[in-house]
């Protein structure tokens, strides 16, 4: 599959963003970083993360805390898009 986007719903999205990397893999061993950044603070619960298009069977989120200085992340739901 070609992976193109991830939509994330995070806890307290209206107060803080999530700092993360998104990686994909064809085999679950070798990983390619396809996004590095943060989600916006928004009243909208779903945040779209546009990935560098990549082939992959697996996707992992490497979370690095919150934009308000928190050292944890709380992801409620994830949707993965591709073709």
Short mmCIF file of N, CA, C and O in Angstrom, two decimals:
data_model
loop_
_atom_site.label_atom_id
_atom_site.label_comp_id
_atom_site.label_asym_id
_atom_site.label_seq_id
_atom_site.Cartn_x
_atom_site.Cartn_y
_atom_site.Cartn_z
N UNK A 1 0.83 -1.19 0.00
CA UNK A 1 0.00 0.00 0.00
C UNK A 1 0.87 1.25 0.00
O UNK A 1 1.92 1.28 0.62
N UNK A 2 0.37 2.27 -0.65
CA UNK A 2 0.99 3.59 -0.56
C UNK A 2 0.26 4.37 0.52
O UNK A 2 -0.96 4.55 0.45
N UNK A 3 0.99 4.81 1.53
CA UNK A 3 0.40 5.55 2.65
C UNK A 3 0.56 7.04 2.39
O UNK A 3 1.63 7.50 2.01
N UNK A 4 -0.52 7.81 2.60
CA UNK A 4 -0.51 9.23 2.25
C UNK A 4 -0.81 10.17 3.41
O UNK A 4 -0.26 11.26 3.48
N UNK A 5 -1.71 9.78 4.32
CA UNK A 5 -2.14 10.66 5.39
C UNK A 5 -2.50 9.85 6.63
O UNK A 5 -2.88 8.70 6.53
N UNK A 6 -2.44 10.52 7.76
CA UNK A 6 -2.91 9.97 9.02
C UNK A 6 -3.78 11.05 9.67
O UNK A 6 -3.41 12.23 9.66
N UNK A 7 -4.91 10.66 10.20
CA UNK A 7 -5.74 11.58 10.98
C UNK A 7 -5.69 11.13 12.43
O UNK A 7 -5.85 9.94 12.72
N UNK A 8 -5.44 12.08 13.32
CA UNK A 8 -5.32 11.78 14.74
C UNK A 8 -6.35 12.56 15.53
O UNK A 8 -6.60 13.74 15.26
N UNK A 9 -6.93 11.90 16.52
CA UNK A 9 -7.75 12.58 17.52
C UNK A 9 -7.01 12.43 18.84
O UNK A 9 -6.71 11.30 19.26
N UNK A 10 -6.67 13.55 19.45
CA UNK A 10 -5.90 13.52 20.68
C UNK A 10 -6.67 14.13 21.84
O UNK A 10 -7.57 14.95 21.65
N UNK A 11 -6.32 13.72 23.03
CA UNK A 11 -6.93 14.23 24.25
C UNK A 11 -6.52 15.69 24.45
O UNK A 11 -5.35 16.04 24.27
N UNK A 12 -7.45 16.55 24.79
CA UNK A 12 -7.24 17.97 25.01
C UNK A 12 -6.65 18.68 23.79
O UNK A 12 -5.81 19.57 23.91
N UNK A 13 -7.10 18.29 22.61
CA UNK A 13 -6.62 18.87 21.35
C UNK A 13 -6.83 20.37 21.27
O UNK A 13 -6.13 21.08 20.56
N UNK A 14 -7.82 20.88 22.01
CA UNK A 14 -8.11 22.31 21.99
C UNK A 14 -7.14 23.11 22.88
O UNK A 14 -7.14 24.33 22.86
N UNK A 15 -6.26 22.41 23.63
CA UNK A 15 -5.32 23.08 24.53
C UNK A 15 -3.86 22.84 24.21
O UNK A 15 -3.00 23.59 24.64
N UNK A 16 -3.56 21.74 23.49
CA UNK A 16 -2.15 21.43 23.21
C UNK A 16 -2.03 20.58 21.95
O UNK A 16 -2.93 19.81 21.61
N UNK A 17 -0.90 20.72 21.29
CA UNK A 17 -0.59 19.89 20.13
C UNK A 17 0.23 18.69 20.54
O UNK A 17 0.74 18.60 21.67
N UNK A 18 0.38 17.76 19.62
CA UNK A 18 1.17 16.54 19.83
C UNK A 18 2.41 16.61 18.96
O UNK A 18 2.32 16.87 17.77
N UNK A 19 3.57 16.39 19.56
CA UNK A 19 4.83 16.37 18.82
C UNK A 19 5.13 14.92 18.48
O UNK A 19 5.16 14.06 19.37
N UNK A 20 5.33 14.62 17.20
CA UNK A 20 5.50 13.23 16.81
C UNK A 20 6.25 13.07 15.50
O UNK A 20 6.38 14.00 14.71
N UNK A 21 6.76 11.86 15.31
CA UNK A 21 7.27 11.37 14.04
C UNK A 21 6.35 10.24 13.61
O UNK A 21 5.82 9.51 14.44
N UNK A 22 6.18 10.10 12.30
CA UNK A 22 5.45 8.97 11.74
C UNK A 22 6.42 8.21 10.87
O UNK A 22 7.14 8.80 10.05
N UNK A 23 6.47 6.90 11.04
CA UNK A 23 7.36 6.04 10.27
C UNK A 23 6.57 4.91 9.63
O UNK A 23 5.57 4.46 10.19
N UNK A 24 7.03 4.48 8.46
CA UNK A 24 6.41 3.34 7.79
C UNK A 24 7.45 2.27 7.51
O UNK A 24 8.65 2.54 7.48
N UNK A 25 6.94 1.05 7.31
CA UNK A 25 7.83 -0.08 7.05
C UNK A 25 7.11 -1.10 6.17
O UNK A 25 5.90 -1.31 6.31
N UNK A 26 7.85 -1.71 5.30
CA UNK A 26 7.31 -2.82 4.49
C UNK A 26 7.38 -4.14 5.24
O UNK A 26 6.56 -5.02 5.04
N UNK A 27 8.39 -4.29 6.13
CA UNK A 27 8.65 -5.58 6.76
C UNK A 27 8.58 -5.56 8.29
O UNK A 27 8.75 -6.59 8.93
N UNK A 28 8.38 -4.40 8.90
CA UNK A 28 8.35 -4.31 10.35
C UNK A 28 9.72 -4.28 10.99
O UNK A 28 9.83 -4.26 12.22
N UNK A 29 10.78 -4.25 10.18
CA UNK A 29 12.15 -4.22 10.68
C UNK A 29 12.84 -2.91 10.31
O UNK A 29 13.42 -2.24 11.14
N UNK A 30 12.77 -2.55 9.04
CA UNK A 30 13.39 -1.34 8.52
C UNK A 30 12.32 -0.25 8.43
O UNK A 30 11.29 -0.46 7.78
N UNK A 31 12.58 0.91 9.05
CA UNK A 31 11.59 1.98 9.13
C UNK A 31 12.07 3.22 8.40
O UNK A 31 13.26 3.54 8.42
N UNK A 32 11.13 3.94 7.78
CA UNK A 32 11.39 5.17 7.06
C UNK A 32 10.55 6.28 7.67
O UNK A 32 9.33 6.17 7.76
N UNK A 33 11.20 7.38 8.07
CA UNK A 33 10.46 8.51 8.63
C UNK A 33 9.76 9.25 7.49
O UNK A 33 10.40 9.65 6.52
N UNK A 34 8.43 9.42 7.61
CA UNK A 34 7.65 10.08 6.57
C UNK A 34 6.99 11.36 7.06
O UNK A 34 6.34 12.07 6.30
N UNK A 35 7.15 11.67 8.35
CA UNK A 35 6.64 12.91 8.92
C UNK A 35 7.36 13.19 10.22
O UNK A 35 7.61 12.28 11.01
N UNK A 36 7.67 14.46 10.45
CA UNK A 36 8.22 14.90 11.72
C UNK A 36 7.65 16.28 11.98
O UNK A 36 7.81 17.18 11.15
N UNK A 37 6.95 16.45 13.09
CA UNK A 37 6.35 17.75 13.36
C UNK A 37 5.38 17.69 14.52
O UNK A 37 5.55 16.90 15.44
N UNK A 38 4.36 18.54 14.45
CA UNK A 38 3.38 18.61 15.53
C UNK A 38 2.01 18.89 14.96
O UNK A 38 1.85 19.45 13.89
N UNK A 39 0.99 18.50 15.72
CA UNK A 39 -0.37 18.85 15.37
C UNK A 39 -0.67 20.23 15.93
O UNK A 39 -0.01 20.70 16.85
N UNK A 40 -1.66 20.87 15.37
CA UNK A 40 -2.04 22.21 15.81
C UNK A 40 -2.98 22.14 17.01
O UNK A 40 -3.70 21.16 17.19
N UNK A 41 -2.98 23.19 17.80
CA UNK A 41 -3.99 23.36 18.84
C UNK A 41 -5.25 23.83 18.11
O UNK A 41 -5.23 24.80 17.38
N UNK A 42 -6.34 23.07 18.27
CA UNK A 42 -7.52 23.35 17.46
C UNK A 42 -8.79 22.88 18.16
O UNK A 42 -8.77 21.88 18.88
N UNK A 43 -9.87 23.58 17.89
CA UNK A 43 -11.18 23.12 18.37
C UNK A 43 -11.65 21.89 17.60
O UNK A 43 -12.46 21.11 18.09
N UNK A 44 -11.12 21.71 16.39
CA UNK A 44 -11.45 20.55 15.56
C UNK A 44 -10.77 19.32 16.16
O UNK A 44 -9.53 19.30 16.31
N UNK A 45 -11.53 18.28 16.51
CA UNK A 45 -10.91 17.11 17.16
C UNK A 45 -9.98 16.30 16.26
O UNK A 45 -9.03 15.71 16.74
N UNK A 46 -10.24 16.25 14.95
CA UNK A 46 -9.40 15.47 14.04
C UNK A 46 -8.34 16.35 13.41
O UNK A 46 -8.64 17.40 12.85
N UNK A 47 -7.09 15.92 13.50
CA UNK A 47 -5.97 16.62 12.88
C UNK A 47 -5.41 15.77 11.75
O UNK A 47 -5.10 14.59 11.95
N UNK A 48 -5.26 16.36 10.56
CA UNK A 48 -4.70 15.65 9.41
C UNK A 48 -3.18 15.83 9.40
O UNK A 48 -2.68 16.94 9.53
N UNK A 49 -2.47 14.73 9.28
CA UNK A 49 -1.01 14.74 9.15
C UNK A 49 -0.70 14.23 7.74
O UNK A 49 -1.00 13.08 7.41
N UNK A 50 -0.13 15.11 6.91
CA UNK A 50 0.23 14.74 5.54
C UNK A 50 1.60 14.10 5.53
O UNK A 50 2.58 14.72 5.97
N UNK A 51 1.67 12.89 5.03
CA UNK A 51 2.92 12.13 5.02
C UNK A 51 3.64 12.30 3.69
O UNK A 51 3.01 12.56 2.66
N UNK A 52 4.95 12.10 3.71
CA UNK A 52 5.67 11.87 2.47
C UNK A 52 5.21 10.51 1.98
O UNK A 52 5.29 9.53 2.74
N UNK A 53 4.65 10.43 0.77
CA UNK A 53 4.10 9.15 0.30
C UNK A 53 5.16 8.06 0.36
O UNK A 53 6.31 8.28 -0.01
N UNK A 54 4.75 6.90 0.86
CA UNK A 54 5.68 5.78 0.98
C UNK A 54 4.92 4.46 0.88
O UNK A 54 3.74 4.40 1.17
N UNK A 55 5.63 3.45 0.49
CA UNK A 55 5.07 2.10 0.47
C UNK A 55 5.25 1.50 1.85
O UNK A 55 6.30 1.66 2.47
N UNK A 56 4.22 0.82 2.34
CA UNK A 56 4.37 0.21 3.65
C UNK A 56 3.20 -0.66 4.04
O UNK A 56 2.07 -0.45 3.59
N UNK A 57 3.50 -1.61 4.85
CA UNK A 57 2.48 -2.48 5.45
C UNK A 57 2.23 -2.06 6.89
O UNK A 57 1.17 -2.28 7.44
N UNK A 58 3.25 -1.45 7.51
CA UNK A 58 3.18 -1.06 8.91
C UNK A 58 3.38 0.45 9.05
O UNK A 58 4.09 1.07 8.26
N UNK A 59 2.77 1.02 10.08
CA UNK A 59 2.93 2.43 10.41
C UNK A 59 3.08 2.54 11.91
O UNK A 59 2.39 1.86 12.66
N UNK A 60 4.02 3.37 12.34
CA UNK A 60 4.14 3.60 13.78
C UNK A 60 4.26 5.08 14.06
O UNK A 60 4.81 5.85 13.28
N UNK A 61 3.70 5.46 15.20
CA UNK A 61 3.75 6.83 15.70
C UNK A 61 4.80 6.87 16.80
O UNK A 61 4.71 6.11 17.76
N UNK A 62 5.77 7.74 16.66
CA UNK A 62 6.79 7.94 17.69
C UNK A 62 6.52 9.30 18.32
O UNK A 62 6.83 10.34 17.74
N UNK A 63 5.89 9.29 19.48
CA UNK A 63 5.43 10.51 20.12
C UNK A 63 6.50 11.07 21.06
O UNK A 63 7.18 10.31 21.75
N UNK A 64 6.60 12.41 21.07
CA UNK A 64 7.66 13.08 21.83
C UNK A 64 7.12 14.14 22.78
O UNK A 64 7.80 15.10 23.09
N UNK A 65 5.88 13.99 23.22
CA UNK A 65 5.32 14.93 24.18
C UNK A 65 4.34 15.89 23.54
O UNK A 65 3.90 15.71 22.41
N UNK A 66 4.03 16.94 24.29
CA UNK A 66 3.03 17.91 23.85
C UNK A 66 3.63 19.30 23.72
O UNK A 66 4.69 19.59 24.28
N UNK A 67 2.93 20.16 22.99
CA UNK A 67 3.42 21.52 22.77
C UNK A 67 3.38 22.38 24.02
O UNK A 67 3.98 23.46 24.03
N UNK A 68 2.71 21.94 25.06
CA UNK A 68 2.70 22.70 26.31
C UNK A 68 3.73 22.17 27.32
O UNK A 68 3.69 22.50 28.49
N UNK A 69 4.67 21.34 26.84
CA UNK A 69 5.75 20.86 27.69
C UNK A 69 5.52 19.51 28.33
O UNK A 69 6.39 19.02 29.05
N UNK A 70 4.37 18.90 28.08
CA UNK A 70 4.11 17.57 28.64
C UNK A 70 5.03 16.51 28.03
O UNK A 70 5.43 16.62 26.88
N UNK A 71 5.36 15.50 28.81
CA UNK A 71 6.27 14.45 28.33
C UNK A 71 5.52 13.20 27.87
O UNK A 71 6.13 12.16 27.68
N UNK A 72 4.21 13.28 27.72
CA UNK A 72 3.40 12.13 27.34
C UNK A 72 2.45 12.55 26.23
O UNK A 72 2.28 13.73 25.94
N UNK A 73 1.82 11.59 25.60
CA UNK A 73 0.80 11.84 24.58
C UNK A 73 -0.39 10.95 24.85
O UNK A 73 -0.25 9.85 25.38
N UNK A 74 -1.56 11.42 24.45
CA UNK A 74 -2.77 10.64 24.58
C UNK A 74 -3.53 10.69 23.26
O UNK A 74 -4.23 11.67 22.97
N UNK A 75 -3.37 9.66 22.47
CA UNK A 75 -4.03 9.57 21.18
C UNK A 75 -5.28 8.72 21.35
O UNK A 75 -5.20 7.57 21.77
N UNK A 76 -6.43 9.30 21.05
CA UNK A 76 -7.70 8.63 21.25
C UNK A 76 -8.02 7.71 20.09
O UNK A 76 -8.46 6.58 20.27
N UNK A 77 -7.80 8.19 18.87
CA UNK A 77 -8.14 7.41 17.69
C UNK A 77 -7.22 7.81 16.54
O UNK A 77 -6.78 8.95 16.45
N UNK A 78 -6.96 6.86 15.65
CA UNK A 78 -6.09 7.09 14.49
C UNK A 78 -6.77 6.51 13.26
O UNK A 78 -7.33 5.40 13.31
N UNK A 79 -6.70 7.23 12.16
CA UNK A 79 -7.16 6.75 10.86
C UNK A 79 -6.01 6.87 9.88
O UNK A 79 -5.34 7.90 9.83
N UNK A 80 -5.78 5.81 9.11
CA UNK A 80 -4.67 5.78 8.16
C UNK A 80 -5.24 5.73 6.75
O UNK A 80 -6.13 4.94 6.47
N UNK A 81 -4.69 6.58 5.86
CA UNK A 81 -5.18 6.68 4.49
C UNK A 81 -4.08 6.34 3.50
O UNK A 81 -2.92 6.61 3.72
N UNK A 82 -4.49 5.78 2.39
CA UNK A 82 -3.57 5.46 1.31
C UNK A 82 -4.33 4.82 0.17
O UNK A 82 -5.55 4.82 0.12
N UNK A 83 -3.59 4.28 -0.75
CA UNK A 83 -4.20 3.60 -1.90
C UNK A 83 -3.34 2.42 -2.33
O UNK A 83 -2.26 2.24 -1.87
#
